[in-house]
Short mmCIF file of C-alpha atoms in Angstrom, two decimals:
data_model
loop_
_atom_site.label_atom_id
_atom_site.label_comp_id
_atom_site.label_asym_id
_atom_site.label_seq_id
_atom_site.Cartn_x
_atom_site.Cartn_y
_atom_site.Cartn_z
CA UNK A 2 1.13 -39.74 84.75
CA UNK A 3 -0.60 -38.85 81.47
CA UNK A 4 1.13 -39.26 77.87
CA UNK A 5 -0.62 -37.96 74.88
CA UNK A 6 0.14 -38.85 71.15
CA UNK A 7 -0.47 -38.04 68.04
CA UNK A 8 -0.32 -39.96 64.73
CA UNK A 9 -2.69 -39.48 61.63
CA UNK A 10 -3.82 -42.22 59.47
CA UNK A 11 -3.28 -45.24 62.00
CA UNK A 12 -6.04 -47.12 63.56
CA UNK A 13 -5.79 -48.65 66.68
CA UNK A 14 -4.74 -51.94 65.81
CA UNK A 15 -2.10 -50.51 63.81
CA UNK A 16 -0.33 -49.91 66.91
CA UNK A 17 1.64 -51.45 69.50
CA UNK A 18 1.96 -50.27 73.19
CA UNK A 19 3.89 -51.75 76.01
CA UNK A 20 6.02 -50.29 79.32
CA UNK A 21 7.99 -51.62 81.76
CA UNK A 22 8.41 -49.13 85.37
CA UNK A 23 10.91 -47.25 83.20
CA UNK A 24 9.96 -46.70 79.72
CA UNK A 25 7.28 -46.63 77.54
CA UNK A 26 7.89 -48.27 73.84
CA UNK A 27 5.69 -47.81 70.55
CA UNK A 28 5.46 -49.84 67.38
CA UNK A 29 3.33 -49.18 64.43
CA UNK A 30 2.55 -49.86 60.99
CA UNK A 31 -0.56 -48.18 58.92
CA UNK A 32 -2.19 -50.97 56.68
CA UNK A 33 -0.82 -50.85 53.19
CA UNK A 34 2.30 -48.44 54.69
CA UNK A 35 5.39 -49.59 53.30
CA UNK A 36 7.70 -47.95 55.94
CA UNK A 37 7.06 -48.71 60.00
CA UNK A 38 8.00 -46.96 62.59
CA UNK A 39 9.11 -47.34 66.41
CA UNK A 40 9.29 -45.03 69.55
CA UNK A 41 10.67 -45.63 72.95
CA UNK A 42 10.09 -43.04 75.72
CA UNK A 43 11.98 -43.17 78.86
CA UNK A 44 9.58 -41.94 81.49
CA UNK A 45 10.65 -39.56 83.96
CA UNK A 46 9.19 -41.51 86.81
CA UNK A 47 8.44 -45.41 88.26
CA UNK A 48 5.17 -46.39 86.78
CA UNK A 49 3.10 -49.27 87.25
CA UNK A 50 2.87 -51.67 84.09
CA UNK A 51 -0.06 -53.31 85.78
CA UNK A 52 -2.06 -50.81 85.61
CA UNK A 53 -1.36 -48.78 82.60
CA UNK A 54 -4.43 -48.09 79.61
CA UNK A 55 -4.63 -46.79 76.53
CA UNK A 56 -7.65 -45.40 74.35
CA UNK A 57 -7.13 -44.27 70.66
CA UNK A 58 -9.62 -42.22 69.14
CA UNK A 59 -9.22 -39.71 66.11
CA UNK A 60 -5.45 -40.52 65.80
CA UNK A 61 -4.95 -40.04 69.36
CA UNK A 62 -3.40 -42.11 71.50
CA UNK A 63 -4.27 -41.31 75.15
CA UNK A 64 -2.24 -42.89 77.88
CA UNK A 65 -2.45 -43.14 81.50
CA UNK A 66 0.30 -44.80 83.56
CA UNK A 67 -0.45 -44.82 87.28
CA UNK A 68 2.96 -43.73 88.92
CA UNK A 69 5.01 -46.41 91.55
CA UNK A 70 5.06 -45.69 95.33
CA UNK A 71 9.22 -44.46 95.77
CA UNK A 72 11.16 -47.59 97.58
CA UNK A 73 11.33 -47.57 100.92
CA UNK A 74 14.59 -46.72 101.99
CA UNK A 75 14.77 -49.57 104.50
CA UNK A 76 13.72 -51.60 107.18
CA UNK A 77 14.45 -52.70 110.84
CA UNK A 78 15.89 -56.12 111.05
CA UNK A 79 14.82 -58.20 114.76
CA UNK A 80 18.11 -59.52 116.24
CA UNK A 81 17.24 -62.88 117.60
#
């Protein structure tokens, strides 16, 4: 799973990127900005936090969340 964003006049440690399985959430201030701002994505699909990166480069912020295996729906229990 791939999320691409766009913001002009930040640098990359102007920014702020975590996510959970479930969502994706975005904080940012640009040095000498008065005003901040804050974004939080639900994402379609499971993800793995673990493994999630992020690059910035030119005001892009390129994501890449590696999706979740689905739950297995269950398992056999041994009766003893």
């Amino acid at each position: 799973f791939r999320r691409v964003l766009f913001r002009s006049g930040l640098t990359k440690q102007d920014i702020e990127v975590e996510t959970t399985e479930s969502a994706l959430h975005l904080k940012g201030r640009a040095e000498g900005a008065k005003r901040s701002y804050a974004l939080d994505i639900e994402l379609p699909k499971p993800v793995k936090p673990g493994k999630a990166k992020a690059a910035f480069t030119n005001g892009i912020l390129d994501l890449t969340l590696p999706l979740a295996r689905p739950a297995e729906a269950g398992r056999k229990i041994k009766i003893e």
